[in-house]
mmCIF file of C-alpha atoms in Angstrom:
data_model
loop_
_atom_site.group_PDB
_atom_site.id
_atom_site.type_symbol
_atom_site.label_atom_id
_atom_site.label_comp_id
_atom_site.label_asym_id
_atom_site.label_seq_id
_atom_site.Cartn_x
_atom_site.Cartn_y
_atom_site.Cartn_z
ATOM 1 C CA UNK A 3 -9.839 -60.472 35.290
ATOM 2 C CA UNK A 4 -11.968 -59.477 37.985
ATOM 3 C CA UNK A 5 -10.521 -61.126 41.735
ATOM 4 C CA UNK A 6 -13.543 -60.719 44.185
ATOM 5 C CA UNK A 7 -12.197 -60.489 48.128
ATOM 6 C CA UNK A 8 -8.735 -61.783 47.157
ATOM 7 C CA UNK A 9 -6.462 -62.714 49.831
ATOM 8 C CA UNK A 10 -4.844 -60.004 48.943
ATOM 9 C CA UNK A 11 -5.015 -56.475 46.833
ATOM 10 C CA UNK A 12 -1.617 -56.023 44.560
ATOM 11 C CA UNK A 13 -1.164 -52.733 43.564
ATOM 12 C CA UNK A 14 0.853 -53.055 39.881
ATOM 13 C CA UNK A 15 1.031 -56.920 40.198
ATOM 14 C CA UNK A 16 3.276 -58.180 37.464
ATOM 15 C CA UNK A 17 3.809 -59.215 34.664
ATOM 16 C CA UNK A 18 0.783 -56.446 33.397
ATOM 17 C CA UNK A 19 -0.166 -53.075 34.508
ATOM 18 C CA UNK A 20 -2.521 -54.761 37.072
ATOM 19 C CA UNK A 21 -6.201 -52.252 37.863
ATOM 20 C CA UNK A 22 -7.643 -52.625 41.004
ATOM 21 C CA UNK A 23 -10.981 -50.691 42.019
ATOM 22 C CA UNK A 24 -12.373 -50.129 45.149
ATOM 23 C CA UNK A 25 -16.027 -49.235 45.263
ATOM 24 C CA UNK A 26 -17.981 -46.766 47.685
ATOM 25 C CA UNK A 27 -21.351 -46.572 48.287
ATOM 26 C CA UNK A 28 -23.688 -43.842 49.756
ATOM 27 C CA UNK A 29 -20.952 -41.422 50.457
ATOM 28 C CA UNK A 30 -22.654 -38.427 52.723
ATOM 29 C CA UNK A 31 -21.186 -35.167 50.596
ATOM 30 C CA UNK A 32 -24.164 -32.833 49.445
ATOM 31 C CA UNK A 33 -24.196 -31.850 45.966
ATOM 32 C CA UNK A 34 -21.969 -28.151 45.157
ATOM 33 C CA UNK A 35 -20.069 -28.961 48.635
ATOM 34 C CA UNK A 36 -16.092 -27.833 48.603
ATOM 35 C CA UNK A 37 -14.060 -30.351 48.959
ATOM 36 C CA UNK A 38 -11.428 -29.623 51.254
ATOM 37 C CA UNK A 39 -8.999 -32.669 51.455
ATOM 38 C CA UNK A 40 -9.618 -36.122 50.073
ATOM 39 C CA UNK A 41 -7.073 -39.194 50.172
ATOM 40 C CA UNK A 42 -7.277 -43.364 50.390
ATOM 41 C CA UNK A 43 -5.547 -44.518 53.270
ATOM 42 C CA UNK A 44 -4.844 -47.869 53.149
ATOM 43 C CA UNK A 45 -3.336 -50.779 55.713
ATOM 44 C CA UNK A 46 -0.558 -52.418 53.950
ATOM 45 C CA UNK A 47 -0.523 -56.431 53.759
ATOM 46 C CA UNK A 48 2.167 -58.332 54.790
ATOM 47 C CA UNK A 49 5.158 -58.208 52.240
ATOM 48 C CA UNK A 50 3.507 -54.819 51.094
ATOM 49 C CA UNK A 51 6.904 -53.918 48.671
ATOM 50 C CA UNK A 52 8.666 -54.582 45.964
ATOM 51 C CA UNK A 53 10.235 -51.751 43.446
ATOM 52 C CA UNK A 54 9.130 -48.596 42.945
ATOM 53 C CA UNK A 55 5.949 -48.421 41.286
ATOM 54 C CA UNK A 56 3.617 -45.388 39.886
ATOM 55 C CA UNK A 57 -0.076 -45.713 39.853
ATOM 56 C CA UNK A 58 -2.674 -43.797 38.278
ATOM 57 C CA UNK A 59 -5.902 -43.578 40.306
ATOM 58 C CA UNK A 60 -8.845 -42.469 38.466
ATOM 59 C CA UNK A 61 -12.840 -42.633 39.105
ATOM 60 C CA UNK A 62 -15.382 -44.668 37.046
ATOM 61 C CA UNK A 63 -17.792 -42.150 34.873
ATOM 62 C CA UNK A 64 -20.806 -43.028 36.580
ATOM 63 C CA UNK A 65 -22.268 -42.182 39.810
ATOM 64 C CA UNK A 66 -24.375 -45.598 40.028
ATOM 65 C CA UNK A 67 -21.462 -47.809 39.671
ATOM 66 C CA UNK A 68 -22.515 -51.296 40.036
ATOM 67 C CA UNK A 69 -20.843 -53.941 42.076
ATOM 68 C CA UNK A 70 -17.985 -56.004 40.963
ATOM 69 C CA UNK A 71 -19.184 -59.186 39.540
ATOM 70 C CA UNK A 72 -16.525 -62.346 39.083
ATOM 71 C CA UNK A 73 -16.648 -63.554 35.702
ATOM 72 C CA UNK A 74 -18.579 -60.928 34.442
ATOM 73 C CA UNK A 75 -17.229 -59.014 31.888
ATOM 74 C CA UNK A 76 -19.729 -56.056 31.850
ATOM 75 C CA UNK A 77 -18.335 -55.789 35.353
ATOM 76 C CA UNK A 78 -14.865 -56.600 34.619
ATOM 77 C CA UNK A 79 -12.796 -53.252 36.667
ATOM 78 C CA UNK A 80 -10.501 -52.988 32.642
ATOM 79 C CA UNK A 81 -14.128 -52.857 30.816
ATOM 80 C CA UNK A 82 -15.661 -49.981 32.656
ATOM 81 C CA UNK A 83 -15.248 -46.276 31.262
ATOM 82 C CA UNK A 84 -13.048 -44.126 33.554
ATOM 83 C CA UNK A 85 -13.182 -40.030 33.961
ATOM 84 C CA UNK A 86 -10.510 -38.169 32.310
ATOM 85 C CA UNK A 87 -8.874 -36.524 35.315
ATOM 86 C CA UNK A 88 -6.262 -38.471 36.961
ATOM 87 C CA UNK A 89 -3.954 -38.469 39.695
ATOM 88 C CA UNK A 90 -0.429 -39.898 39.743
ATOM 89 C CA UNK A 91 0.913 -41.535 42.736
ATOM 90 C CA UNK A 92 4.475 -43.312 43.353
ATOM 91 C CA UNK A 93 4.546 -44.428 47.157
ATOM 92 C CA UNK A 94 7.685 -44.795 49.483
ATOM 93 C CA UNK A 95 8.154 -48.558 51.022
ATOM 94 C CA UNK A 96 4.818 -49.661 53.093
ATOM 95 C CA UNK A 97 5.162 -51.309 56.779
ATOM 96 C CA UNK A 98 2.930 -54.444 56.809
ATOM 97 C CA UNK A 99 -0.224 -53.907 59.045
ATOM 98 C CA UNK A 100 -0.305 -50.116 59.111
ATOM 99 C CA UNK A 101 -1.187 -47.090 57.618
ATOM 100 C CA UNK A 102 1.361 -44.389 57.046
ATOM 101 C CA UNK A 103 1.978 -41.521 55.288
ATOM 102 C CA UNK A 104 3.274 -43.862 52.091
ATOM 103 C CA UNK A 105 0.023 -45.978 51.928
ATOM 104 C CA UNK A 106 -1.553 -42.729 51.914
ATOM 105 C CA UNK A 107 -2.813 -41.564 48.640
ATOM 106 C CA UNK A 108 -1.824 -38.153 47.153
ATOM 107 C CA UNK A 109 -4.945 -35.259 47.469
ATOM 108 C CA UNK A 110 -8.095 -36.410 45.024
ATOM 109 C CA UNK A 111 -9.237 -33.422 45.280
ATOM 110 C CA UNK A 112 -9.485 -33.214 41.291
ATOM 111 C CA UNK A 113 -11.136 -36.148 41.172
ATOM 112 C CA UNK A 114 -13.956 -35.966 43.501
ATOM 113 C CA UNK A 115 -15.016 -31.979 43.155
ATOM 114 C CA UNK A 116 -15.914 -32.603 39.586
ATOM 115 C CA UNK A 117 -18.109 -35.092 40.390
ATOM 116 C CA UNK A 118 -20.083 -33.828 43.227
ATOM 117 C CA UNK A 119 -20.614 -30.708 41.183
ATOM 118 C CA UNK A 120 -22.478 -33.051 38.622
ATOM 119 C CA UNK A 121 -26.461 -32.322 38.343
ATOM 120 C CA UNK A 122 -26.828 -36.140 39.325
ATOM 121 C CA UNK A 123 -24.826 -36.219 42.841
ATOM 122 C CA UNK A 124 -27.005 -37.030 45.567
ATOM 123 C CA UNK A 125 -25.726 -37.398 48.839
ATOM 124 C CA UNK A 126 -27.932 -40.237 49.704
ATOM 125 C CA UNK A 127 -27.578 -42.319 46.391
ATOM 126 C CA UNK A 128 -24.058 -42.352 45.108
ATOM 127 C CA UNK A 129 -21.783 -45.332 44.513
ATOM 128 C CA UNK A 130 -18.519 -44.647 43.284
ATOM 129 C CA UNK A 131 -15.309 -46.979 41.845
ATOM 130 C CA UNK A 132 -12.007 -45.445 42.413
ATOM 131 C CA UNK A 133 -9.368 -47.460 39.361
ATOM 132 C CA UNK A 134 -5.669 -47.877 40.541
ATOM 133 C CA UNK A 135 -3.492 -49.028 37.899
ATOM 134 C CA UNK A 136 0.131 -49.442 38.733
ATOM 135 C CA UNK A 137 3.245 -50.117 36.037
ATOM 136 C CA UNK A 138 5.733 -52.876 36.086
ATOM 137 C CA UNK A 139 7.860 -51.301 38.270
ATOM 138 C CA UNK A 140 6.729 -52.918 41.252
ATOM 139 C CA UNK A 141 4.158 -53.319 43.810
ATOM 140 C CA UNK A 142 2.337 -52.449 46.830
ATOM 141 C CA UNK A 143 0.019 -54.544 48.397
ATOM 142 C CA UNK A 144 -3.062 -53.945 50.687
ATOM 143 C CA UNK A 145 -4.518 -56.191 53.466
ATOM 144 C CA UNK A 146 -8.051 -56.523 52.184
ATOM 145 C CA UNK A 147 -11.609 -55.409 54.133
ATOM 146 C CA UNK A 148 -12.443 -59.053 54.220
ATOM 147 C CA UNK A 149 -9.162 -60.561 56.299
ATOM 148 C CA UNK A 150 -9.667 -57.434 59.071
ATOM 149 C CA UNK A 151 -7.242 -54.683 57.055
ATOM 150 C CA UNK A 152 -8.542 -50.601 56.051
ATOM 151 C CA UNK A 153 -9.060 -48.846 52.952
ATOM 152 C CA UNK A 154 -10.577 -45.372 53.981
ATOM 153 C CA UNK A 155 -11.777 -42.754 51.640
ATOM 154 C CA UNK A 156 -10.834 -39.913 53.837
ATOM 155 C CA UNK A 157 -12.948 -36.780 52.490
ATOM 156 C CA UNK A 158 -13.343 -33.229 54.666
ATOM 157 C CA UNK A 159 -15.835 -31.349 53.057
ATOM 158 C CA UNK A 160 -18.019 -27.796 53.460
ATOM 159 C CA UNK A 161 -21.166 -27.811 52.484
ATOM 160 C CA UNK A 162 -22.461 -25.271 50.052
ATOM 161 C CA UNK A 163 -25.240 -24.334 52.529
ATOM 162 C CA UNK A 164 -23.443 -23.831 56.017
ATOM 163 C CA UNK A 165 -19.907 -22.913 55.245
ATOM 164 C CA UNK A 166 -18.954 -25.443 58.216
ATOM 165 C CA UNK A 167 -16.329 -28.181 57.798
ATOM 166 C CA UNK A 168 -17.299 -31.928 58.051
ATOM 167 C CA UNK A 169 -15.303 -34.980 58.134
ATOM 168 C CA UNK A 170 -16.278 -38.487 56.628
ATOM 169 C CA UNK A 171 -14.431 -41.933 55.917
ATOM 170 C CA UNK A 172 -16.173 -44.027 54.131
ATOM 171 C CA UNK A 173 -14.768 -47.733 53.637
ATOM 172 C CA UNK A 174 -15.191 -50.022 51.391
#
């Protein structure tokens, strides 16, 4: 089921291992760049805990990932084919309407060098879904774009062809 600007984003919603996926477009890395750090930081909702959940965060294979579509099942964020690498995250508690440490994501490092190192990256032309699929255990949940709350893709990066750091955030 495919929720488009919810009220609300539950991470691991139950009674199912819930996927949510946040898309990026046009994110400014060149292609070959090192990828220094790379996290989601996210403003928790109100209520933002219960149990202790893990989630698995994964990227869409594609680098022209197209935009959520309600009802669509081409679109539809279980129906689209995910990367292989994958990191595993199990946050503290949350404090509605911030962001902390614990609605920080672990380092993506492994997912995003992969990818920019792919003959297709352009750093003008690149949309990419980032999957987060939580377990029974519990949730987390995020105060959406839409109703005024943050999810930043936090990425430092040095590109291939001046060795100097850059920092970009790009929301979604």
């Amino acid at each position: 089921d495919t929720r488009i600007a919810p009220a609300s984003l539950d991470l691991g919603e139950a009674p199912d291992a819930q996927s949510v996926g946040l898309r990026f477009v046009n994110i400014p890395i060149p292609k070959n760049a090192t990828i220094n750090t790379a996290y989601l930081e996210m403003e928790a909702g109100t209520n933002p805990n219960s149990g202790s959940p893990t989630f698995s965060i994964k990227l869409q294979d594609s680098l022209a990932a197209p935009a959520f579509i309600a009802g669509t099942a081409n679109f539809d964020i279980s129906s689209r084919t995910l990367r292989a690498e994958s990191v595993s995250w199990s946050p503290a508690s949350w404090t509605a309407g911030q962001i902390t440490a614990a609605s920080t994501t672990p380092s993506l490092i492994s997912l995003l060098q992969p990818v920019v190192n792919l003959a297709g990256w352009s750093s003008t032309s690149n949309t990419l879904v980032v999957v987060i699929t939580g377990t029974v255990a519990g949730t987390r949940v995020i105060q959406p774009v839409n109703s005024g709350g943050n999810i930043n893709l936090v990425i430092d990066f040095t590109p291939a062809s001046t060795g100097s750091p850059v920092l970009t955030q790009t929301h979604c």
